[in-house]
Amino acid sequence: MNIGLIWAQTPAGVIGADNAIPWRVPEDMAHFKATTLGHPVVMGRRTWDSLPARFRPLDGRRNIVVTRDPDWAAEGAERAGSVAGALELAGEPQESAFPTEVWVIGGGEIYRAAIEYATTLSVTEVESTARGDVHAPVPGPEWKVTDDRGWGTSTSGLRYRIRRYTRSA
Ligand code: VY7
């Protein structure tokens, strides 16, 4: 099973501020939905909380939430006590078919724990100067950019580019 991480960040690496994404780029939301649809998604409990209630669980995807709280539960979500446990759950067959990929969708603490298991990173760079309190991991030299769609301008006015990294070693 391929394990991917997907995030959007500013050039300074900011991914979050006060439990929200401090910009709005509809094209990136569409990319996020198209990339993850039909695959299990793994997220931390704070990221679950950050989703507007009407979008929880993310539809068309198995939602696995990582929390150390053994009593946590939410309609439409499955709980895991660790990122490793979540990835094991995600790899189990659903309706007799084994998943081919799983996407880790955040946030900062979960990306840090999951990157060692990952083979793919989808990173959207948003040309925003927003300040924040959560930062993306910095991919090490083993990660190579293998796809780059170049810069575009969002309807929001912000420039953005979507790049894919693949791990060589
Ligand atoms: C998270 C939302 C947040 C606020 C309002 C609506 C990349 C993104 C994420 C996470 C963008 C979000 C949403 C958008 C997705 C919709 C549901 C509503 C869906 C990430 N590159 N971009 N993100 N939703 N991990 N990585 O906007 O969600 O997918 O159904």
PDB file of C-alpha atoms and ligand atoms in Angstrom:
ATOM      1  CA  MET A   1       0.000   0.000   0.000  1.00  0.00           C
ATOM      2  CA  ASN A   2       1.326   3.417  -0.935  1.00  0.00           C
ATOM      3  CA  ILE A   3       1.302   5.937   1.895  1.00  0.00           C
ATOM      4  CA  GLY A   4       1.052   9.600   0.938  1.00  0.00           C
ATOM      5  CA  LEU A   5       1.112  12.815   2.912  1.00  0.00           C
ATOM      6  CA  ILE A   6      -0.810  15.779   1.534  1.00  0.00           C
ATOM      7  CA  TRP A   7      -0.526  19.328   2.785  1.00  0.00           C
ATOM      8  CA  ALA A   8      -0.554  22.964   1.698  1.00  0.00           C
ATOM      9  CA  GLN A   9       1.978  25.430   3.084  1.00  0.00           C
ATOM     10  CA  THR A  10       3.309  28.936   2.706  1.00  0.00           C
ATOM     11  CA  PRO A  11       6.888  29.440   1.479  1.00  0.00           C
ATOM     12  CA  ALA A  12       7.806  29.789   5.176  1.00  0.00           C
ATOM     13  CA  GLY A  13       6.285  26.379   5.929  1.00  0.00           C
ATOM     14  CA  VAL A  14       3.147  27.517   7.741  1.00  0.00           C
ATOM     15  CA  ILE A  15       0.260  25.029   7.488  1.00  0.00           C
ATOM     16  CA  GLY A  16      -1.981  26.194  10.324  1.00  0.00           C
ATOM     17  CA  ALA A  17      -2.923  29.024  12.641  1.00  0.00           C
ATOM     18  CA  ASP A  18      -5.342  28.709  15.565  1.00  0.00           C
ATOM     19  CA  ASN A  19      -6.546  25.300  14.313  1.00  0.00           C
ATOM     20  CA  ALA A  20      -7.370  26.516  10.824  1.00  0.00           C
ATOM     21  CA  ILE A  21      -5.710  26.988   7.455  1.00  0.00           C
ATOM     22  CA  PRO A  22      -4.928  30.728   7.257  1.00  0.00           C
ATOM     23  CA  TRP A  23      -5.833  31.163   3.570  1.00  0.00           C
ATOM     24  CA  ARG A  24      -8.519  29.957   1.206  1.00  0.00           C
ATOM     25  CA  VAL A  25      -7.461  28.482  -2.147  1.00  0.00           C
ATOM     26  CA  PRO A  26     -10.432  26.678  -3.753  1.00  0.00           C
ATOM     27  CA  GLU A  27      -8.211  25.074  -6.405  1.00  0.00           C
ATOM     28  CA  ASP A  28      -6.189  23.421  -3.654  1.00  0.00           C
ATOM     29  CA  MET A  29      -9.324  22.158  -1.901  1.00  0.00           C
ATOM     30  CA  ALA A  30     -10.385  20.624  -5.238  1.00  0.00           C
ATOM     31  CA  HIS A  31      -6.936  19.036  -5.611  1.00  0.00           C
ATOM     32  CA  PHE A  32      -7.175  17.698  -2.054  1.00  0.00           C
ATOM     33  CA  LYS A  33     -10.599  16.181  -2.688  1.00  0.00           C
ATOM     34  CA  ALA A  34      -9.654  14.681  -6.074  1.00  0.00           C
ATOM     35  CA  THR A  35      -6.447  13.170  -4.670  1.00  0.00           C
ATOM     36  CA  THR A  36      -7.958  11.608  -1.551  1.00  0.00           C
ATOM     37  CA  LEU A  37     -11.425  10.560  -2.825  1.00  0.00           C
ATOM     38  CA  GLY A  38     -11.967   6.797  -2.605  1.00  0.00           C
ATOM     39  CA  HIS A  39      -8.973   6.247  -0.330  1.00  0.00           C
ATOM     40  CA  PRO A  40      -8.693   5.995   3.448  1.00  0.00           C
ATOM     41  CA  VAL A  41      -7.611   9.260   5.094  1.00  0.00           C
ATOM     42  CA  VAL A  42      -5.665   9.447   8.368  1.00  0.00           C
ATOM     43  CA  MET A  43      -5.777  12.615  10.446  1.00  0.00           C
ATOM     44  CA  GLY A  44      -5.083  13.801  13.948  1.00  0.00           C
ATOM     45  CA  ARG A  45      -7.894  14.660  16.318  1.00  0.00           C
ATOM     46  CA  ARG A  46      -7.181  18.391  16.078  1.00  0.00           C
ATOM     47  CA  THR A  47      -7.471  18.239  12.281  1.00  0.00           C
ATOM     48  CA  TRP A  48     -10.799  16.394  12.668  1.00  0.00           C
ATOM     49  CA  ASP A  49     -11.971  19.197  14.965  1.00  0.00           C
ATOM     50  CA  SER A  50     -10.826  21.806  12.430  1.00  0.00           C
ATOM     51  CA  LEU A  51     -13.108  20.480   9.693  1.00  0.00           C
ATOM     52  CA  PRO A  52     -16.434  22.302   9.491  1.00  0.00           C
ATOM     53  CA  ALA A  53     -19.016  19.929  11.033  1.00  0.00           C
ATOM     54  CA  ARG A  54     -20.987  19.639   7.796  1.00  0.00           C
ATOM     55  CA  PHE A  55     -17.912  18.159   6.066  1.00  0.00           C
ATOM     56  CA  ARG A  56     -17.284  15.539   8.775  1.00  0.00           C
ATOM     57  CA  PRO A  57     -16.661  12.737   8.049  1.00  0.00           C
ATOM     58  CA  LEU A  58     -15.039  13.568   4.696  1.00  0.00           C
ATOM     59  CA  ASP A  59     -17.379  11.835   2.275  1.00  0.00           C
ATOM     60  CA  GLY A  60     -16.329   8.998  -0.007  1.00  0.00           C
ATOM     61  CA  ARG A  61     -13.370   8.172   2.229  1.00  0.00           C
ATOM     62  CA  ARG A  62     -12.730   6.000   5.285  1.00  0.00           C
ATOM     63  CA  ASN A  63     -11.925   8.549   8.057  1.00  0.00           C
ATOM     64  CA  ILE A  64      -9.353   7.328  10.616  1.00  0.00           C
ATOM     65  CA  VAL A  65      -8.568   9.700  13.482  1.00  0.00           C
ATOM     66  CA  VAL A  66      -5.472   9.414  15.686  1.00  0.00           C
ATOM     67  CA  THR A  67      -5.856  10.303  19.349  1.00  0.00           C
ATOM     68  CA  ARG A  68      -4.330   9.131  22.614  1.00  0.00           C
ATOM     69  CA  ASP A  69      -7.769   9.457  24.255  1.00  0.00           C
ATOM     70  CA  PRO A  70      -9.163   5.889  24.428  1.00  0.00           C
ATOM     71  CA  ASP A  71     -12.699   7.238  24.953  1.00  0.00           C
ATOM     72  CA  TRP A  72     -12.774   9.511  21.897  1.00  0.00           C
ATOM     73  CA  ALA A  73     -15.488   8.694  19.383  1.00  0.00           C
ATOM     74  CA  ALA A  74     -17.258  10.519  16.561  1.00  0.00           C
ATOM     75  CA  GLU A  75     -19.933   9.518  14.086  1.00  0.00           C
ATOM     76  CA  GLY A  76     -18.378   8.409  10.827  1.00  0.00           C
ATOM     77  CA  ALA A  77     -14.824   8.154  12.193  1.00  0.00           C
ATOM     78  CA  GLU A  78     -12.690   5.280  13.393  1.00  0.00           C
ATOM     79  CA  ARG A  79     -10.207   5.819  16.215  1.00  0.00           C
ATOM     80  CA  ALA A  80      -6.556   4.757  16.291  1.00  0.00           C
ATOM     81  CA  GLY A  81      -4.136   5.231  19.189  1.00  0.00           C
ATOM     82  CA  SER A  82      -1.088   5.936  17.022  1.00  0.00           C
ATOM     83  CA  VAL A  83      -0.128   6.751  13.450  1.00  0.00           C
ATOM     84  CA  ALA A  84       1.243   3.214  13.035  1.00  0.00           C
ATOM     85  CA  GLY A  85      -2.072   1.803  14.278  1.00  0.00           C
ATOM     86  CA  ALA A  86      -4.001   4.069  11.929  1.00  0.00           C
ATOM     87  CA  LEU A  87      -1.934   2.943   8.929  1.00  0.00           C
ATOM     88  CA  GLU A  88      -2.541  -0.706   9.872  1.00  0.00           C
ATOM     89  CA  LEU A  89      -6.292  -0.067  10.017  1.00  0.00           C
ATOM     90  CA  ALA A  90      -6.111   1.750   6.690  1.00  0.00           C
ATOM     91  CA  GLY A  91      -4.416  -1.253   5.076  1.00  0.00           C
ATOM     92  CA  GLU A  92      -7.185  -3.679   5.996  1.00  0.00           C
ATOM     93  CA  PRO A  93      -9.432  -4.771   3.153  1.00  0.00           C
ATOM     94  CA  GLN A  94     -12.792  -3.003   2.784  1.00  0.00           C
ATOM     95  CA  GLU A  95     -15.561  -4.881   0.994  1.00  0.00           C
ATOM     96  CA  SER A  96     -13.000  -7.602   0.181  1.00  0.00           C
ATOM     97  CA  ALA A  97     -10.575  -5.296  -1.669  1.00  0.00           C
ATOM     98  CA  PHE A  98      -7.245  -4.151  -0.229  1.00  0.00           C
ATOM     99  CA  PRO A  99      -6.623  -0.402  -0.477  1.00  0.00           C
ATOM    100  CA  THR A 100      -3.823   0.611  -2.830  1.00  0.00           C
ATOM    101  CA  GLU A 101      -3.165   3.974  -1.187  1.00  0.00           C
ATOM    102  CA  VAL A 102      -3.847   5.913   1.981  1.00  0.00           C
ATOM    103  CA  TRP A 103      -3.500   9.666   2.499  1.00  0.00           C
ATOM    104  CA  VAL A 104      -2.347  11.301   5.703  1.00  0.00           C
ATOM    105  CA  ILE A 105      -4.085  14.691   5.774  1.00  0.00           C
ATOM    106  CA  GLY A 106      -2.650  16.336   8.865  1.00  0.00           C
ATOM    107  CA  GLY A 107      -1.755  18.071  10.947  1.00  0.00           C
ATOM    108  CA  GLY A 108       1.779  18.940  11.970  1.00  0.00           C
ATOM    109  CA  GLU A 109       2.252  16.349  14.688  1.00  0.00           C
ATOM    110  CA  ILE A 110       0.781  13.603  12.513  1.00  0.00           C
ATOM    111  CA  TYR A 111       2.905  14.516   9.453  1.00  0.00           C
ATOM    112  CA  ARG A 112       6.018  14.329  11.631  1.00  0.00           C
ATOM    113  CA  ALA A 113       5.089  10.819  12.830  1.00  0.00           C
ATOM    114  CA  ALA A 114       3.952   9.564   9.412  1.00  0.00           C
ATOM    115  CA  ILE A 115       6.664  10.798   7.040  1.00  0.00           C
ATOM    116  CA  GLU A 116       8.925   7.831   7.828  1.00  0.00           C
ATOM    117  CA  TYR A 117       6.238   5.473   6.423  1.00  0.00           C
ATOM    118  CA  ALA A 118       5.462   7.579   3.365  1.00  0.00           C
ATOM    119  CA  THR A 119       6.491   7.074  -0.255  1.00  0.00           C
ATOM    120  CA  THR A 120       4.752  10.149  -1.684  1.00  0.00           C
ATOM    121  CA  LEU A 121       4.260  13.764  -0.598  1.00  0.00           C
ATOM    122  CA  SER A 122       1.790  16.075  -2.298  1.00  0.00           C
ATOM    123  CA  VAL A 123       2.783  19.598  -1.334  1.00  0.00           C
ATOM    124  CA  THR A 124       0.892  22.693  -2.400  1.00  0.00           C
ATOM    125  CA  GLU A 125       2.861  25.896  -1.967  1.00  0.00           C
ATOM    126  CA  VAL A 126       0.615  28.919  -1.468  1.00  0.00           C
ATOM    127  CA  GLU A 127       2.254  32.301  -1.858  1.00  0.00           C
ATOM    128  CA  SER A 128       0.823  33.661   1.374  1.00  0.00           C
ATOM    129  CA  THR A 129       2.670  35.574   4.076  1.00  0.00           C
ATOM    130  CA  ALA A 130       0.308  34.245   6.759  1.00  0.00           C
ATOM    131  CA  ARG A 131       1.792  33.638  10.165  1.00  0.00           C
ATOM    132  CA  GLY A 132       0.930  30.455  11.984  1.00  0.00           C
ATOM    133  CA  ASP A 133       1.659  28.094  14.839  1.00  0.00           C
ATOM    134  CA  VAL A 134       1.916  24.800  12.939  1.00  0.00           C
ATOM    135  CA  HIS A 135       4.584  24.068  10.333  1.00  0.00           C
ATOM    136  CA  ALA A 136       5.067  21.432   7.654  1.00  0.00           C
ATOM    137  CA  PRO A 137       7.862  18.909   7.960  1.00  0.00           C
ATOM    138  CA  VAL A 138      10.890  19.687   5.784  1.00  0.00           C
ATOM    139  CA  PRO A 139      11.464  16.813   3.332  1.00  0.00           C
ATOM    140  CA  GLY A 140      15.013  15.445   3.615  1.00  0.00           C
ATOM    141  CA  PRO A 141      17.395  14.896   0.667  1.00  0.00           C
ATOM    142  CA  GLU A 142      15.903  11.442   0.007  1.00  0.00           C
ATOM    143  CA  TRP A 143      12.785  13.181  -1.329  1.00  0.00           C
ATOM    144  CA  LYS A 144      12.869  14.299  -4.978  1.00  0.00           C
ATOM    145  CA  VAL A 145      10.341  16.477  -6.790  1.00  0.00           C
ATOM    146  CA  THR A 146       8.914  14.163  -9.466  1.00  0.00           C
ATOM    147  CA  ASP A 147       5.955  16.274 -10.601  1.00  0.00           C
ATOM    148  CA  ASP A 148       5.491  20.038 -10.701  1.00  0.00           C
ATOM    149  CA  ARG A 149       2.498  21.626 -12.389  1.00  0.00           C
ATOM    150  CA  GLY A 150       4.019  25.094 -12.131  1.00  0.00           C
ATOM    151  CA  TRP A 151       2.603  28.264 -10.663  1.00  0.00           C
ATOM    152  CA  GLY A 152      -0.994  29.235 -11.128  1.00  0.00           C
ATOM    153  CA  THR A 153      -3.129  32.038  -9.761  1.00  0.00           C
ATOM    154  CA  SER A 154      -6.101  31.137  -7.600  1.00  0.00           C
ATOM    155  CA  THR A 155      -9.487  32.859  -7.904  1.00  0.00           C
ATOM    156  CA  SER A 156      -8.548  34.092  -4.412  1.00  0.00           C
ATOM    157  CA  GLY A 157      -5.705  36.040  -6.038  1.00  0.00           C
ATOM    158  CA  LEU A 158      -2.980  33.965  -4.340  1.00  0.00           C
ATOM    159  CA  ARG A 159      -0.362  32.198  -6.463  1.00  0.00           C
ATOM    160  CA  TYR A 160       0.078  28.495  -5.799  1.00  0.00           C
ATOM    161  CA  ARG A 161       1.831  25.433  -7.176  1.00  0.00           C
ATOM    162  CA  ILE A 162       1.252  21.731  -6.582  1.00  0.00           C
ATOM    163  CA  ARG A 163       4.285  19.486  -6.445  1.00  0.00           C
ATOM    164  CA  ARG A 164       4.723  15.792  -5.796  1.00  0.00           C
ATOM    165  CA  TYR A 165       7.766  14.359  -4.037  1.00  0.00           C
ATOM    166  CA  THR A 166       8.785  10.723  -4.233  1.00  0.00           C
ATOM    167  CA  ARG A 167      11.249   8.995  -1.953  1.00  0.00           C
ATOM    168  CA  SER A 168      14.207   7.424  -3.689  1.00  0.00           C
ATOM    169  CA  ALA A 169      15.793   5.639  -0.712  1.00  0.00           C
TER     170      ALA A 169
HETATM  171  C1  VY7 B   1      -9.505  20.983   4.838  1.00  0.00           C
HETATM  172  C2  VY7 B   1     -11.650  22.045   4.751  1.00  0.00           C
HETATM  173  C3  VY7 B   1     -11.334  23.080   5.625  1.00  0.00           C
HETATM  174  C4  VY7 B   1     -12.185  24.185   5.722  1.00  0.00           C
HETATM  175  C5  VY7 B   1     -13.350  24.216   4.960  1.00  0.00           C
HETATM  176  C6  VY7 B   1     -13.656  23.179   4.107  1.00  0.00           C
HETATM  177  C7  VY7 B   1      -3.900  20.119   0.937  1.00  0.00           C
HETATM  178  C8  VY7 B   1      -5.802  20.884   1.934  1.00  0.00           C
HETATM  179  C9  VY7 B   1      -5.678  19.969   2.962  1.00  0.00           C
HETATM  180  C10 VY7 B   1      -6.806  20.109   3.897  1.00  0.00           C
HETATM  181  C11 VY7 B   1      -6.989  21.710   2.100  1.00  0.00           C
HETATM  182  C12 VY7 B   1      -8.794  21.602   3.660  1.00  0.00           C
HETATM  183  C13 VY7 B   1     -12.800  22.098   3.993  1.00  0.00           C
HETATM  184  C14 VY7 B   1     -12.232  20.959   1.883  1.00  0.00           C
HETATM  185  C15 VY7 B   1     -12.167  19.527   1.400  1.00  0.00           C
HETATM  186  C16 VY7 B   1     -13.567  18.975   1.144  1.00  0.00           C
HETATM  187  C17 VY7 B   1     -14.412  19.125   2.389  1.00  0.00           C
HETATM  188  C18 VY7 B   1     -14.408  20.581   2.891  1.00  0.00           C
HETATM  189  C19 VY7 B   1     -13.464  17.503   0.758  1.00  0.00           C
HETATM  190  C20 VY7 B   1      -4.595  19.101   2.915  1.00  0.00           C
HETATM  191  N1  VY7 B   1      -3.018  20.185  -0.109  1.00  0.00           N
HETATM  192  N2  VY7 B   1      -4.925  20.954   0.928  1.00  0.00           N
HETATM  193  N3  VY7 B   1      -7.594  21.138   3.273  1.00  0.00           N
HETATM  194  N4  VY7 B   1     -13.050  21.063   3.071  1.00  0.00           N
HETATM  195  N5  VY7 B   1      -4.373  18.158   3.863  1.00  0.00           N
HETATM  196  N6  VY7 B   1      -3.710  19.196   1.896  1.00  0.00           N
HETATM  197  O1  VY7 B   1      -9.283  22.501   3.034  1.00  0.00           O
HETATM  198  O2  VY7 B   1     -10.887  20.928   4.605  1.00  0.00           O
HETATM  199  O3  VY7 B   1     -12.356  17.013   0.481  1.00  0.00           O
HETATM  200  O4  VY7 B   1     -14.502  16.811   0.704  1.00  0.00           O
END
